[in-house]
Structure formats: structure tokens, C-alpha cells
Amino acid sequence: MQIWGRGRRYRSRLLAYFMAFSAVFITVSMVTYPKDAFDSAIQGLNLWWNVVFPSLLPFFILSEILMGLGVVHFIGVLLEPLMRPIFNVPGIGAFAMSMGLASGYPMDAVITCKFRKNQMCTAVEAERLLSFTNTADPLFMFGAVAVGMFGMPELGAAIALAHYLSSFLVGVIFRFHGRSRDSYNKEVIPKGNILARAFRALYRARQEDKRSPGQLLGDSVKSSMNTILLIGGFIILFSVFLRILSVLGITDITAIISSAALGLIGFSPNLSSAVVSGFFEIDIGALAASQANAPLLQKVAITSAIIAWSGLSVHGQVASIVIESGIRMGPYMVARLLHAILAMGITILLLGPAYNVTKLLSIPVTLNLAQTNSLSFWLVRMEQVGYQICVLLAILLTLSIAFHIARGLYSYISR
């Protein structure tokens, strides 16, 4: 016991030294290379202002309002019969999953954190939920990656399908995570009409909130602005960090290591720079993979892994959001690694033996990605995301009610 405690203090001390050294190192590097730091900061700011800010802020505000009005509690009761058996999370998890699937990173983290702070789920349920709802949005995969980077719209279906299938598999695997800390009683099955229970949950949540509509709207905007500013800070920080690493030649050293690792699995070493860039930032990594001199199958597989991993930049955003709610980042990081491995394997399968099936799922991209800063683009973007959220929730609600009816019939017959 004494040795274990000593080892823990030793690791804590090493971590403190490492963090202090890293902060000093980055600061000195920024002073040494001020132009590179400034240019990369401007690049990160443009990305946040033109893409992240307009695409995520409306949905951040919307999710806050829906929780305050009790709508999320309503959905949670209706979807409990589906989410609990499959993913071992409360029914409200379907709301986070739908918003995450349609809106992309880090929407799921924001919603999951709100669930935990409002005691709508336990810490271990939040960790399970975060493990499989951290997904990229369809527009990014179909439009930005398949069309914008590869110039091949038909790849969008394979990338998206591999991404979502592997995400669901991670959720099923992580349903067993932290079972010793579970406080949910599986023997207690709620009785009564599920729709009536859903309306009661909505009314009870609204009564407990007690905020007027005006106050709720103001609090939602204020909280969402704080979150979006936090995300912007991380995007700019990691943009500068990546440029400094590149200028100092550190990325070249890590590229040698990744090249050796790629050789072990039979992949082209030319993809090493994409792996290194994707380890830190998703957009830069995906673009590097699409431009690498390597077989197409390998480039798409590595791109799928990068999108599933999502990069340390997104991880930093997630950490800054969930750290206050007591959600651990360790399980989340393991889930991202597992997601990346599964996505790469499924992509190889979809572009190989199952390629004919994948071609049937290809869909046209209707948005003009060259004008992402125009008002018309973002109006269409919000319309599509809203439509996707409604469709996903409708499908999940239908499945959940079917599960509930089937379980009721089974209980009646088995008496």
C-alpha cells in the first residue's frame, strides 16, 4: 500500500513537471517564431468564426431550451426501452446521440455534460454515453471529405457508414463499462402508460426548473456563448501548437515512428504525415491523407480512422467541457482509439467485399462548400441538420415504442 501511494505521488510529480515544461516550451517557441504563431492563430480564428460558430451556436441554444422546457425528459422516458438494453444508458441518451450525429463535434459532450450537471444520468452512464455519441456530422464526411478533399462523392457513403457503424459498436461494447458502479436497478420496470409517464416527466421537469421563458432564453444564450468561446480558444491554441511543432521539425520525427507502424499493417509509409497531423487535428489530417501518394483504399481507411479519432484538438474541447461535471477522460480516450480501429476495418470491408452495396447508399451533396461563409449556406445547413435530428429521433422513437410493446406482450404471455 505504501509503495502504491509512493508511485502515485511520483507520477503526479512527473505530470506536474511535464505540464510546466510544455507550457514554457510553447511560450518560448511562440516568442521565437512570432509570425508563424500569428498566422496559425488567424487561421484557427477564421475556422472558428466561419464554420464552428454559426453551425453549432444555434443548436447549443436549442438544446438548453429543450432541457429547460422538459422536452428532453419527455424524450428520455419514451426512449428508455431502446437505449437501456442496447447501450445501458438512460433514454435521454438518444437526444445526445441524435444531436451529435447531426451536428458533429463537440455537441454530444455539451449535452452529456448538461445531463450530468442536472443529475439526469450518473457519472458512469455519462462516460458510456460520451463513448459512442462523439461523431462527425454527415456534411463533413459527404461534403468536405468525399467531395472537397478526395473529389469523389461516391466515397461519402463508405466513410459515413463506417463511422456510424463503428460508433454504435463502441457503444455496445462500452455498455459493460463500469458495471460495478451502476446504481440503476434493472429489476424495477416502470409501470403505467409510457406516454402518460413521458408527459408527467415533462411537467415535473418544467416545474422544477421554475425559470420564466425570458430568463430561460437568456440563460441559454449566455451558457452557449461561454461554451462556443471555450471551443474557439482550443481551436486557436491547437492551430498554433501544430504550426510550432511543424516549424521545429518535431512532426518529422513522429512521422518516422508512424511510418514504421504503418509498415507493420501493410500500409504505405507516405501516409505517416497524415497520421501525425490527424493525431492532433482532424481537418488537417484528413486533407493530408487525401493528398498522400498511396493506394486509394489505404488513404480512405486512414481518413476514416482520423475522423473517428477526431484529434487532440477535439479531445481538448471535450475535456474543457466535461471536466467540471466529474466525467473522466480516460474511458473517452479508449473509446476514441477503439472507434478509430473499428472505423478503419469497416472502411476496408465496405470498399472491398461490400463495395457494390456501398455504391447503392451514395447520396448527392447539395450544399456549395465553396461558400461556407454565406448566409444562404448556413440557412440550408441548419435546415438539413434540423431535418436530420427530427428523422433520427423519429426512427429511435418508433423502435423504442416497438420494443416497449413487444416487452409488454412478452410479459403478458409469460404469466
Short mmCIF file of C-alpha atoms in Angstrom, two decimals, residues 169-403:
data_model
loop_
_atom_site.label_atom_id
_atom_site.label_comp_id
_atom_site.label_asym_id
_atom_site.label_seq_id
_atom_site.Cartn_x
_atom_site.Cartn_y
_atom_site.Cartn_z
CA LEU A 169 -20.32 -0.94 -31.93
CA VAL A 170 -18.27 1.08 -29.44
CA GLY A 171 -21.50 1.93 -27.63
CA VAL A 172 -22.48 -1.72 -27.40
CA ILE A 173 -19.02 -2.68 -26.14
CA PHE A 174 -18.99 0.15 -23.59
CA ARG A 175 -22.35 -0.89 -22.16
CA PHE A 176 -20.28 -3.15 -19.91
CA HIS A 177 -18.03 -0.30 -18.79
CA GLY A 178 -18.21 0.48 -15.07
CA ARG A 179 -20.93 -2.05 -14.27
CA SER A 180 -19.66 -2.27 -10.68
CA ARG A 181 -20.57 1.42 -10.26
CA ASP A 182 -24.07 1.05 -11.67
CA SER A 183 -26.88 2.38 -9.50
CA TYR A 184 -29.68 1.54 -11.93
CA ASN A 185 -31.97 -1.24 -10.70
CA LYS A 186 -32.73 -3.48 -13.66
CA GLU A 187 -35.37 -5.39 -11.71
CA VAL A 188 -37.57 -2.33 -11.30
CA ILE A 189 -39.59 -1.87 -14.51
CA PRO A 190 -41.66 1.33 -14.63
CA LYS A 191 -45.39 0.63 -14.80
CA GLY A 192 -48.18 2.55 -16.46
CA ASN A 193 -48.74 4.04 -19.86
CA ILE A 194 -45.38 5.14 -21.31
CA LEU A 195 -46.85 8.22 -23.00
CA ALA A 196 -48.52 9.36 -19.77
CA ARG A 197 -45.24 8.85 -17.88
CA ALA A 198 -43.45 10.92 -20.53
CA PHE A 199 -45.86 13.84 -20.14
CA ARG A 200 -45.58 13.64 -16.36
CA ALA A 201 -41.77 13.77 -16.65
CA LEU A 202 -42.02 16.83 -18.89
CA TYR A 203 -44.36 18.65 -16.47
CA ARG A 204 -42.26 17.71 -13.42
CA ALA A 205 -39.04 18.93 -15.06
CA ARG A 206 -40.68 22.23 -16.05
CA GLN A 207 -41.97 22.74 -12.52
CA GLU A 208 -38.54 22.06 -11.04
CA ASP A 209 -36.83 24.49 -13.43
CA LYS A 210 -39.02 27.45 -12.40
CA ARG A 211 -37.42 29.90 -14.84
CA SER A 212 -39.60 32.18 -16.93
CA PRO A 213 -39.37 31.82 -20.73
CA GLY A 214 -37.39 35.06 -20.96
CA GLN A 215 -34.92 34.00 -18.27
CA LEU A 216 -34.58 30.55 -19.83
CA LEU A 217 -33.76 32.08 -23.23
CA GLY A 218 -31.24 34.49 -21.69
CA ASP A 219 -29.51 31.77 -19.68
CA SER A 220 -29.41 29.51 -22.76
CA VAL A 221 -27.73 32.18 -24.88
CA LYS A 222 -25.27 33.09 -22.11
CA SER A 223 -24.28 29.46 -21.39
CA SER A 224 -24.00 28.62 -25.11
CA MET A 225 -21.81 31.67 -25.79
CA ASN A 226 -19.45 30.67 -22.98
CA THR A 227 -19.18 27.16 -24.45
CA ILE A 228 -18.61 28.34 -28.03
CA LEU A 229 -15.92 30.80 -26.88
CA LEU A 230 -14.20 27.99 -24.99
CA ILE A 231 -14.21 25.84 -28.13
CA GLY A 232 -12.79 28.74 -30.14
CA GLY A 233 -9.93 29.14 -27.70
CA PHE A 234 -8.97 25.49 -28.07
CA ILE A 235 -9.13 25.63 -31.87
CA ILE A 236 -6.79 28.64 -31.95
CA LEU A 237 -4.44 27.10 -29.34
CA PHE A 238 -4.07 23.81 -31.20
CA SER A 239 -3.65 25.62 -34.52
CA VAL A 240 -0.66 27.49 -33.07
CA PHE A 241 0.64 24.36 -31.34
CA LEU A 242 0.61 22.33 -34.57
CA ARG A 243 2.41 25.07 -36.51
CA ILE A 244 5.12 25.35 -33.83
CA LEU A 245 5.66 21.58 -33.86
CA SER A 246 5.97 21.68 -37.65
CA VAL A 247 8.43 24.61 -37.64
CA LEU A 248 10.63 22.90 -35.02
CA GLY A 249 10.66 19.65 -37.02
CA ILE A 250 9.05 17.60 -34.25
CA THR A 251 6.34 16.34 -36.58
CA ASP A 252 9.05 14.95 -38.88
CA ILE A 253 10.40 12.84 -36.01
CA THR A 254 6.97 11.49 -35.11
CA ALA A 255 6.33 10.81 -38.81
CA ILE A 256 9.25 8.36 -38.82
CA ILE A 257 7.70 6.43 -35.92
CA SER A 258 4.25 6.37 -37.55
CA SER A 259 5.80 5.27 -40.85
CA ALA A 260 7.24 2.20 -39.14
CA ALA A 261 3.85 1.45 -37.53
CA LEU A 262 2.09 1.75 -40.89
CA GLY A 263 4.58 -0.67 -42.41
CA LEU A 264 3.60 -3.29 -39.84
CA ILE A 265 0.00 -3.32 -41.10
CA GLY A 266 0.98 -3.17 -44.77
CA PHE A 267 0.12 0.49 -45.37
CA SER A 268 2.17 2.98 -47.39
CA PRO A 269 4.68 4.99 -45.32
CA ASN A 270 3.61 8.07 -47.32
CA LEU A 271 0.56 8.23 -45.05
CA SER A 272 2.70 8.88 -41.96
CA SER A 273 2.37 12.68 -42.18
CA ALA A 274 -1.41 12.31 -42.34
CA VAL A 275 -1.40 10.10 -39.24
CA VAL A 276 0.71 12.60 -37.30
CA SER A 277 -1.41 15.58 -38.38
CA GLY A 278 -4.65 13.66 -37.73
CA PHE A 279 -3.46 12.73 -34.26
CA PHE A 280 -3.60 16.42 -33.40
CA GLU A 281 -6.26 17.89 -35.74
CA ILE A 282 -8.98 16.18 -37.77
CA ASP A 283 -9.26 18.57 -40.75
CA ILE A 284 -5.52 18.84 -41.40
CA GLY A 285 -5.07 15.08 -41.03
CA ALA A 286 -7.92 14.19 -43.40
CA LEU A 287 -6.63 16.63 -46.01
CA ALA A 288 -3.08 15.22 -45.76
CA ALA A 289 -4.43 11.68 -46.19
CA SER A 290 -6.38 12.62 -49.31
CA GLN A 291 -3.25 14.18 -50.88
CA ALA A 292 -0.82 11.38 -49.97
CA ASN A 293 0.85 9.26 -52.64
CA ALA A 294 -0.73 5.95 -51.61
CA PRO A 295 -3.43 3.49 -52.78
CA LEU A 296 -6.95 4.93 -52.56
CA LEU A 297 -8.22 2.21 -50.22
CA GLN A 298 -5.44 2.94 -47.73
CA LYS A 299 -6.00 6.71 -47.93
CA VAL A 300 -9.74 6.36 -47.25
CA ALA A 301 -9.15 3.86 -44.43
CA ILE A 302 -6.66 6.19 -42.70
CA THR A 303 -9.08 9.10 -43.21
CA SER A 304 -11.85 7.10 -41.52
CA ALA A 305 -9.55 6.37 -38.59
CA ILE A 306 -8.61 10.06 -38.29
CA ILE A 307 -12.27 11.16 -38.34
CA ALA A 308 -13.15 8.57 -35.68
CA TRP A 309 -10.17 9.55 -33.51
CA SER A 310 -11.14 13.24 -34.06
CA GLY A 311 -7.79 14.67 -32.95
CA LEU A 312 -6.38 16.07 -29.73
CA SER A 313 -7.91 19.43 -30.63
CA VAL A 314 -11.43 17.99 -30.27
CA HIS A 315 -10.35 16.00 -27.21
CA GLY A 316 -9.18 19.23 -25.60
CA GLN A 317 -12.55 20.83 -26.33
CA VAL A 318 -14.37 17.84 -24.83
CA ALA A 319 -12.12 17.85 -21.74
CA SER A 320 -12.71 21.56 -21.14
CA ILE A 321 -16.48 20.99 -21.36
CA VAL A 322 -16.92 17.84 -19.23
CA ILE A 323 -14.16 18.26 -16.63
CA GLU A 324 -16.43 20.24 -14.27
CA SER A 325 -19.08 17.52 -14.27
CA GLY A 326 -16.81 14.75 -12.95
CA ILE A 327 -16.75 12.75 -16.20
CA ARG A 328 -13.38 11.01 -16.62
CA MET A 329 -11.46 11.41 -19.87
CA GLY A 330 -9.72 8.02 -19.67
CA PRO A 331 -12.69 5.93 -20.91
CA TYR A 332 -13.39 8.56 -23.58
CA MET A 333 -9.84 8.30 -24.97
CA VAL A 334 -10.01 4.48 -25.02
CA ALA A 335 -13.33 4.70 -26.85
CA ARG A 336 -11.85 7.06 -29.47
CA LEU A 337 -8.95 4.68 -30.13
CA LEU A 338 -11.35 1.73 -30.43
CA HIS A 339 -13.59 3.79 -32.69
CA ALA A 340 -10.63 4.60 -34.98
CA ILE A 341 -9.57 0.94 -35.28
CA LEU A 342 -13.13 -0.27 -35.98
CA ALA A 343 -13.80 2.54 -38.49
CA MET A 344 -10.63 1.71 -40.44
CA GLY A 345 -11.52 -2.01 -40.54
CA ILE A 346 -15.13 -1.41 -41.63
CA THR A 347 -13.99 1.05 -44.32
CA ILE A 348 -11.70 -1.58 -45.82
CA LEU A 349 -14.63 -4.01 -45.78
CA LEU A 350 -17.06 -1.54 -47.38
CA LEU A 351 -14.65 -0.55 -50.16
CA GLY A 352 -13.64 -4.17 -50.71
CA PRO A 353 -16.06 -7.12 -50.48
CA ALA A 354 -19.13 -4.94 -49.83
CA TYR A 355 -18.39 -2.20 -52.38
CA ASN A 356 -21.46 -2.91 -54.54
CA VAL A 357 -23.73 -2.42 -51.53
CA THR A 358 -21.93 0.77 -50.56
CA LYS A 359 -22.47 2.28 -54.05
CA LEU A 360 -26.24 1.95 -53.61
CA LEU A 361 -26.10 4.12 -50.48
CA SER A 362 -24.35 7.07 -52.14
CA ILE A 363 -26.29 10.33 -51.86
CA PRO A 364 -25.82 13.62 -53.71
CA VAL A 365 -24.29 16.60 -51.87
CA THR A 366 -26.48 19.65 -52.43
CA LEU A 367 -24.51 22.29 -50.50
CA ASN A 368 -21.97 24.56 -52.17
CA LEU A 369 -18.95 24.07 -49.94
CA ALA A 370 -17.03 26.90 -51.61
CA GLN A 371 -19.30 29.48 -49.95
CA THR A 372 -19.35 28.31 -46.34
CA ASN A 373 -19.39 31.88 -45.02
CA SER A 374 -22.56 32.90 -46.89
CA LEU A 375 -25.92 33.30 -45.17
CA SER A 376 -27.71 31.02 -47.65
CA PHE A 377 -25.24 28.22 -46.97
CA TRP A 378 -25.82 28.30 -43.21
CA LEU A 379 -29.61 28.57 -43.58
CA VAL A 380 -29.60 25.43 -45.73
CA ARG A 381 -27.09 23.84 -43.35
CA MET A 382 -29.32 24.45 -40.30
CA GLU A 383 -32.35 23.23 -42.22
CA GLN A 384 -30.60 19.97 -43.12
CA VAL A 385 -29.26 19.41 -39.61
CA GLY A 386 -32.68 20.10 -38.10
CA TYR A 387 -34.26 17.67 -40.55
CA GLN A 388 -31.68 15.00 -39.72
CA ILE A 389 -32.28 15.42 -35.97
CA CYS A 390 -36.06 15.03 -36.45
CA VAL A 391 -35.66 11.96 -38.66
CA LEU A 392 -33.22 10.29 -36.25
CA LEU A 393 -35.45 10.94 -33.24
CA ALA A 394 -38.50 9.68 -35.15
CA ILE A 395 -36.70 6.43 -36.04
CA LEU A 396 -35.48 5.95 -32.48
CA LEU A 397 -38.92 6.70 -31.03
CA THR A 398 -40.54 4.17 -33.37
CA LEU A 399 -38.04 1.49 -32.41
CA SER A 400 -38.35 2.28 -28.70
CA ILE A 401 -42.15 2.08 -28.70
CA ALA A 402 -41.94 -1.19 -30.67
CA PHE A 403 -39.52 -2.56 -28.03
#
